[in-house]
mmCIF file of N, CA and C in Angstrom:
data_model
loop_
_atom_site.group_PDB
_atom_site.id
_atom_site.type_symbol
_atom_site.label_atom_id
_atom_site.label_comp_id
_atom_site.label_asym_id
_atom_site.label_seq_id
_atom_site.Cartn_x
_atom_site.Cartn_y
_atom_site.Cartn_z
ATOM 1 N N MET A 1 0.740 -0.998 -0.036
ATOM 2 C CA MET A 1 -0.223 -0.050 0.035
ATOM 3 C C MET A 1 0.953 1.235 -0.099
ATOM 4 N N GLY A 2 2.045 1.123 0.611
ATOM 5 C CA GLY A 2 2.833 2.367 0.878
ATOM 6 C C GLY A 2 3.696 2.698 -0.521
ATOM 7 N N ASP A 3 3.992 1.584 -1.022
ATOM 8 C CA ASP A 3 4.535 1.627 -2.293
ATOM 9 C C ASP A 3 3.801 2.244 -3.479
ATOM 10 N N PHE A 4 2.310 1.783 -3.423
ATOM 11 C CA PHE A 4 1.437 2.482 -4.406
ATOM 12 C C PHE A 4 1.249 3.990 -4.193
ATOM 13 N N PHE A 5 1.262 4.566 -3.358
ATOM 14 C CA PHE A 5 1.210 5.993 -2.936
ATOM 15 C C PHE A 5 2.670 6.708 -3.191
ATOM 16 N N LYS A 6 3.913 5.934 -3.084
ATOM 17 C CA LYS A 6 4.795 6.917 -3.483
ATOM 18 C C LYS A 6 4.935 7.557 -4.645
ATOM 19 N N PRO A 7 4.527 6.819 -5.960
ATOM 20 C CA PRO A 7 4.684 7.614 -7.232
ATOM 21 C C PRO A 7 4.033 8.875 -7.273
ATOM 22 N N CYS A 8 2.541 8.865 -6.738
ATOM 23 C CA CYS A 8 1.637 10.094 -7.020
ATOM 24 C C CYS A 8 1.028 10.496 -5.640
ATOM 25 N N PRO A 9 1.845 10.918 -4.611
ATOM 26 C CA PRO A 9 1.325 11.206 -3.279
ATOM 27 C C PRO A 9 0.355 12.340 -3.320
ATOM 28 N N SER A 10 0.397 13.565 -4.166
ATOM 29 C CA SER A 10 -0.495 14.525 -4.386
ATOM 30 C C SER A 10 -1.708 14.169 -4.814
ATOM 31 N N ARG A 11 -1.561 13.405 -5.989
ATOM 32 C CA ARG A 11 -3.020 12.932 -6.553
ATOM 33 C C ARG A 11 -3.637 12.027 -5.477
ATOM 34 N N ALA A 12 -3.050 11.181 -4.963
ATOM 35 C CA ALA A 12 -3.784 10.305 -3.943
ATOM 36 C C ALA A 12 -4.258 11.167 -2.821
ATOM 37 N N LYS A 13 -3.677 12.078 -2.111
ATOM 38 C CA LYS A 13 -4.247 13.030 -1.176
ATOM 39 C C LYS A 13 -5.398 13.698 -1.741
ATOM 40 N N ALA A 14 -5.412 14.271 -3.068
ATOM 41 C CA ALA A 14 -6.502 14.895 -3.606
ATOM 42 C C ALA A 14 -7.581 14.078 -3.791
ATOM 43 N N GLY A 15 -7.212 12.793 -4.153
ATOM 44 C CA GLY A 15 -8.618 11.892 -4.353
ATOM 45 C C GLY A 15 -9.141 11.427 -2.970
ATOM 46 N N PHE A 16 -8.355 11.083 -2.119
ATOM 47 C CA PHE A 16 -8.752 11.088 -0.710
ATOM 48 C C PHE A 16 -9.561 12.099 -0.161
ATOM 49 N N LYS A 17 -9.195 13.341 -0.470
ATOM 50 C CA LYS A 17 -9.978 14.419 0.150
ATOM 51 C C LYS A 17 -11.404 14.530 -0.659
ATOM 52 N N LYS A 18 -11.367 14.116 -1.982
ATOM 53 C CA LYS A 18 -12.593 14.244 -2.798
ATOM 54 C C LYS A 18 -13.419 13.064 -2.053
ATOM 55 N N ILE A 19 -12.990 12.021 -1.762
ATOM 56 C CA ILE A 19 -13.908 10.894 -1.194
ATOM 57 C C ILE A 19 -14.222 11.429 0.178
ATOM 58 N N ALA A 20 -13.231 11.826 0.706
ATOM 59 C CA ALA A 20 -13.952 12.333 2.263
ATOM 60 C C ALA A 20 -15.031 13.285 2.148
ATOM 61 N N LYS A 21 -15.106 14.175 1.370
ATOM 62 C CA LYS A 21 -16.085 15.241 0.808
ATOM 63 C C LYS A 21 -17.199 14.748 0.618
ATOM 64 N N TRP A 22 -17.219 13.517 -0.143
ATOM 65 C CA TRP A 22 -18.492 12.996 -0.827
ATOM 66 C C TRP A 22 -18.992 12.292 0.294
ATOM 67 N N VAL A 23 -18.105 11.479 1.116
ATOM 68 C CA VAL A 23 -18.843 10.646 2.419
ATOM 69 C C VAL A 23 -19.315 11.708 3.303
ATOM 70 N N LYS A 24 -18.712 12.774 3.811
ATOM 71 C CA LYS A 24 -19.157 13.654 4.487
ATOM 72 C C LYS A 24 -20.765 14.205 4.131
ATOM 73 N N SER A 25 -20.900 14.667 2.786
ATOM 74 C CA SER A 25 -22.333 15.385 2.166
ATOM 75 C C SER A 25 -23.227 14.152 2.155
ATOM 76 N N GLY A 26 -22.784 12.863 1.932
ATOM 77 C CA GLY A 26 -23.859 12.006 1.643
ATOM 78 C C GLY A 26 -24.265 11.407 3.134
ATOM 79 N N PHE A 27 -23.383 11.549 4.223
ATOM 80 C CA PHE A 27 -23.855 11.252 5.525
ATOM 81 C C PHE A 27 -24.831 12.367 5.953
ATOM 82 N N LEU A 28 -24.363 13.634 5.658
ATOM 83 C CA LEU A 28 -25.467 14.646 6.136
ATOM 84 C C LEU A 28 -26.713 14.548 5.481
ATOM 85 N N MET A 29 -26.815 14.125 4.046
ATOM 86 C CA MET A 29 -28.019 13.955 3.481
ATOM 87 C C MET A 29 -28.871 12.953 4.063
ATOM 88 N N PHE A 30 -28.170 11.666 4.592
ATOM 89 C CA PHE A 30 -28.716 10.568 5.155
ATOM 90 C C PHE A 30 -29.344 10.955 6.399
ATOM 91 N N ILE A 31 -28.685 11.914 7.190
ATOM 92 C CA ILE A 31 -29.182 12.343 8.484
ATOM 93 C C ILE A 31 -30.534 13.053 8.124
ATOM 94 N N LEU A 32 -30.498 13.980 7.307
ATOM 95 C CA LEU A 32 -31.624 14.892 7.027
ATOM 96 C C LEU A 32 -32.650 14.177 6.685
ATOM 97 N N VAL A 33 -32.587 13.188 5.684
ATOM 98 C CA VAL A 33 -33.624 12.270 5.273
ATOM 99 C C VAL A 33 -34.459 11.361 6.395
ATOM 100 N N TYR A 34 -33.206 10.927 7.197
ATOM 101 C CA TYR A 34 -33.681 10.067 8.246
ATOM 102 C C TYR A 34 -34.470 10.853 9.304
ATOM 103 N N ALA A 35 -34.180 12.004 9.681
ATOM 104 C CA ALA A 35 -34.733 13.056 10.603
ATOM 105 C C ALA A 35 -36.069 13.166 9.953
ATOM 106 N N LYS A 36 -36.354 13.702 8.675
ATOM 107 C CA LYS A 36 -37.547 14.020 8.243
ATOM 108 C C LYS A 36 -38.524 12.794 8.404
ATOM 109 N N VAL A 37 -37.930 11.517 7.849
ATOM 110 C CA VAL A 37 -38.715 10.303 8.004
ATOM 111 C C VAL A 37 -39.355 10.095 9.499
ATOM 112 N N SER A 38 -38.336 10.399 10.521
ATOM 113 C CA SER A 38 -38.555 10.031 11.953
ATOM 114 C C SER A 38 -39.947 11.092 12.257
ATOM 115 N N VAL A 39 -39.660 12.288 11.785
ATOM 116 C CA VAL A 39 -40.771 13.306 12.402
ATOM 117 C C VAL A 39 -42.047 12.802 11.836
ATOM 118 N N CYS A 40 -42.062 12.559 10.386
ATOM 119 C CA CYS A 40 -43.207 12.181 9.823
ATOM 120 C C CYS A 40 -44.020 10.989 10.359
ATOM 121 N N TYR A 41 -43.271 10.002 10.921
ATOM 122 C CA TYR A 41 -43.947 8.653 11.425
ATOM 123 C C TYR A 41 -43.847 8.914 13.075
#
């Protein structure tokens, strides 16, 4: 795993940040939808 990141550390970091951003936004959306469903029922 370490050898894989050595050739392109900056690109790997950028990709990881992008994924983290997507996970955070997706998690927030899930919480909002879940909260709305809980209030409705």
